[in-house]
mmCIF file of C-alpha atoms in Angstrom:
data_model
loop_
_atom_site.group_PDB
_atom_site.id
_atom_site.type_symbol
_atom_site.label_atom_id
_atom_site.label_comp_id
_atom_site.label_asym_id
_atom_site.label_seq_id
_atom_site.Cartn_x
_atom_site.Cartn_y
_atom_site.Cartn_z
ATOM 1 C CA UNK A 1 -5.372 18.933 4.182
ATOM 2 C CA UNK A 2 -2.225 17.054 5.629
ATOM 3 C CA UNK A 3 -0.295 15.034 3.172
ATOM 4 C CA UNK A 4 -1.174 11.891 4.604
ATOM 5 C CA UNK A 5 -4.713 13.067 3.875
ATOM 6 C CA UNK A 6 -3.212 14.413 -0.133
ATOM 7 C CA UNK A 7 -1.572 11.075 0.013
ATOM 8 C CA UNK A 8 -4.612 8.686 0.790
ATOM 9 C CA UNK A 9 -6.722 11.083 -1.343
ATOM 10 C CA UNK A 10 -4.443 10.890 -4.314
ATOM 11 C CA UNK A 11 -4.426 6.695 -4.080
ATOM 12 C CA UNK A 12 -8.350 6.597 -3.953
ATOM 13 C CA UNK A 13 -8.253 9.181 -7.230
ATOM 14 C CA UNK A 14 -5.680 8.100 -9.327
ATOM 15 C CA UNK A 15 -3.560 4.552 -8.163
ATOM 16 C CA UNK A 16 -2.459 4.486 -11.329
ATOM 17 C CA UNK A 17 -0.250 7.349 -10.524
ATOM 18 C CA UNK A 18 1.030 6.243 -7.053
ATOM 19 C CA UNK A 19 4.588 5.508 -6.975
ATOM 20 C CA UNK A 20 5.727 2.286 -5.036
ATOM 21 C CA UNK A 21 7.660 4.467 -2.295
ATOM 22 C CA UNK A 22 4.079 6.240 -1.971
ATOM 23 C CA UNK A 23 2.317 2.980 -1.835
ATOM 24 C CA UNK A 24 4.989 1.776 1.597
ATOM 25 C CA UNK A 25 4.151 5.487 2.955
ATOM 26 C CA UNK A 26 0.444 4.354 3.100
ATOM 27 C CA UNK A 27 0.589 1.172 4.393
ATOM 28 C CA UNK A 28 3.442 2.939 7.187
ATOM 29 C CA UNK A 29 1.249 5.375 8.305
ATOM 30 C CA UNK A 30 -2.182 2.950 8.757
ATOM 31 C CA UNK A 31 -0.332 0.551 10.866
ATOM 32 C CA UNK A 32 0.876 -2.120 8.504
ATOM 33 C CA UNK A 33 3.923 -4.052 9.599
ATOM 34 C CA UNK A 34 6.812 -4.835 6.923
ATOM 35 C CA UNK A 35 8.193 -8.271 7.671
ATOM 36 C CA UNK A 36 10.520 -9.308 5.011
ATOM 37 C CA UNK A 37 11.834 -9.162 1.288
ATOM 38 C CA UNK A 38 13.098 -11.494 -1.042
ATOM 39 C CA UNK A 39 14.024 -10.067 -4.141
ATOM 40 C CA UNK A 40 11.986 -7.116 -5.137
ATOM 41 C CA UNK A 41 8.884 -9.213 -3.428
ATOM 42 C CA UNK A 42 8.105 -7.600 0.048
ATOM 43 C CA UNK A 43 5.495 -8.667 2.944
ATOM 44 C CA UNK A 44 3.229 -6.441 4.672
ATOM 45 C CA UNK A 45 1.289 -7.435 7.334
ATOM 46 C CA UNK A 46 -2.020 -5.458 8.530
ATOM 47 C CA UNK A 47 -2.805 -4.308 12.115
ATOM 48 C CA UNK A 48 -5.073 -7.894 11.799
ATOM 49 C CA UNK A 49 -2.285 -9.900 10.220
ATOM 50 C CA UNK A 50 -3.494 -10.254 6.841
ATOM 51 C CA UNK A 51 -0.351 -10.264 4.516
ATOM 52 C CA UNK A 52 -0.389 -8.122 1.409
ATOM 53 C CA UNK A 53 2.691 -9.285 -0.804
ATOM 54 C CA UNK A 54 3.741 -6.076 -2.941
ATOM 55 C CA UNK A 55 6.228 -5.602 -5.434
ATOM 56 C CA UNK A 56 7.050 -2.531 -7.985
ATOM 57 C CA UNK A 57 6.440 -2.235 -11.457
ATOM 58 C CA UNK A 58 10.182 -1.709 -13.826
ATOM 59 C CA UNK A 59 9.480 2.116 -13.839
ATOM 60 C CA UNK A 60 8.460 2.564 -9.770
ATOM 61 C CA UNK A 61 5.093 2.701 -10.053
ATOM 62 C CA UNK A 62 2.859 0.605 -7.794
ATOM 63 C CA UNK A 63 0.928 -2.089 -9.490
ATOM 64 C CA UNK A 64 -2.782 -1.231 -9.649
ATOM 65 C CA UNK A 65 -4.243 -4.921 -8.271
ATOM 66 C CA UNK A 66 -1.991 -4.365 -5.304
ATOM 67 C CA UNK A 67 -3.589 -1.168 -4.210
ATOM 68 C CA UNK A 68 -6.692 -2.160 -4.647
ATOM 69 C CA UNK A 69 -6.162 -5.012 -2.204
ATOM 70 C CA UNK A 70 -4.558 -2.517 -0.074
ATOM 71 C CA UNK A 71 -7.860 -0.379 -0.085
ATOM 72 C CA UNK A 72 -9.789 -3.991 0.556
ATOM 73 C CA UNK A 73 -8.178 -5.218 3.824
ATOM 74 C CA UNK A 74 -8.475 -1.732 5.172
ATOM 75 C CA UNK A 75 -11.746 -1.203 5.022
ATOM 76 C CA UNK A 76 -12.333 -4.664 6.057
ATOM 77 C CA UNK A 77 -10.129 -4.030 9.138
ATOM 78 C CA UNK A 78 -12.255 -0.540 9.553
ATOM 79 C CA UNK A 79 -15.545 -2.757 10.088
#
């Protein structure tokens, strides 16, 4: 298994557990865009242009709601 397979594997099994800097590696490597940051809120753009608006929890972690929108626009982009 490559680790962008451990990685996507690891976000579908436990998000809770996903660090923030894990969370940018995933939207990276399936195409999403960064665009900007203000503050500790940045934008993300999918390969469709749907933005995704992400920002970390106080102790790095990625915040759960924001992962599972991740997981939504990508499989809506996959249909």
């Amino acid at each position: 298994m490559t680790k962008r397979e451990k990685l996507w594997q690891k976000a579908k099994d436990s998000p809770e557990n996903l660090t923030f800097d894990e969370l940018e590696t995933l939207l990276s490597q399936n195409g999403w865009e960064f665009s900007r940051q203000r503050g500790s809120h940045r934008l993300w753009y999918s390969p469709k242009g749907n933005p995704l608006p992400i920002q970390p929890r106080k102790d790095g972690k990625a915040k759960l709601y924001q992962i599972q929108q991740f997981f939504e626009y990508q499989e809506g982009e996959e249909e």
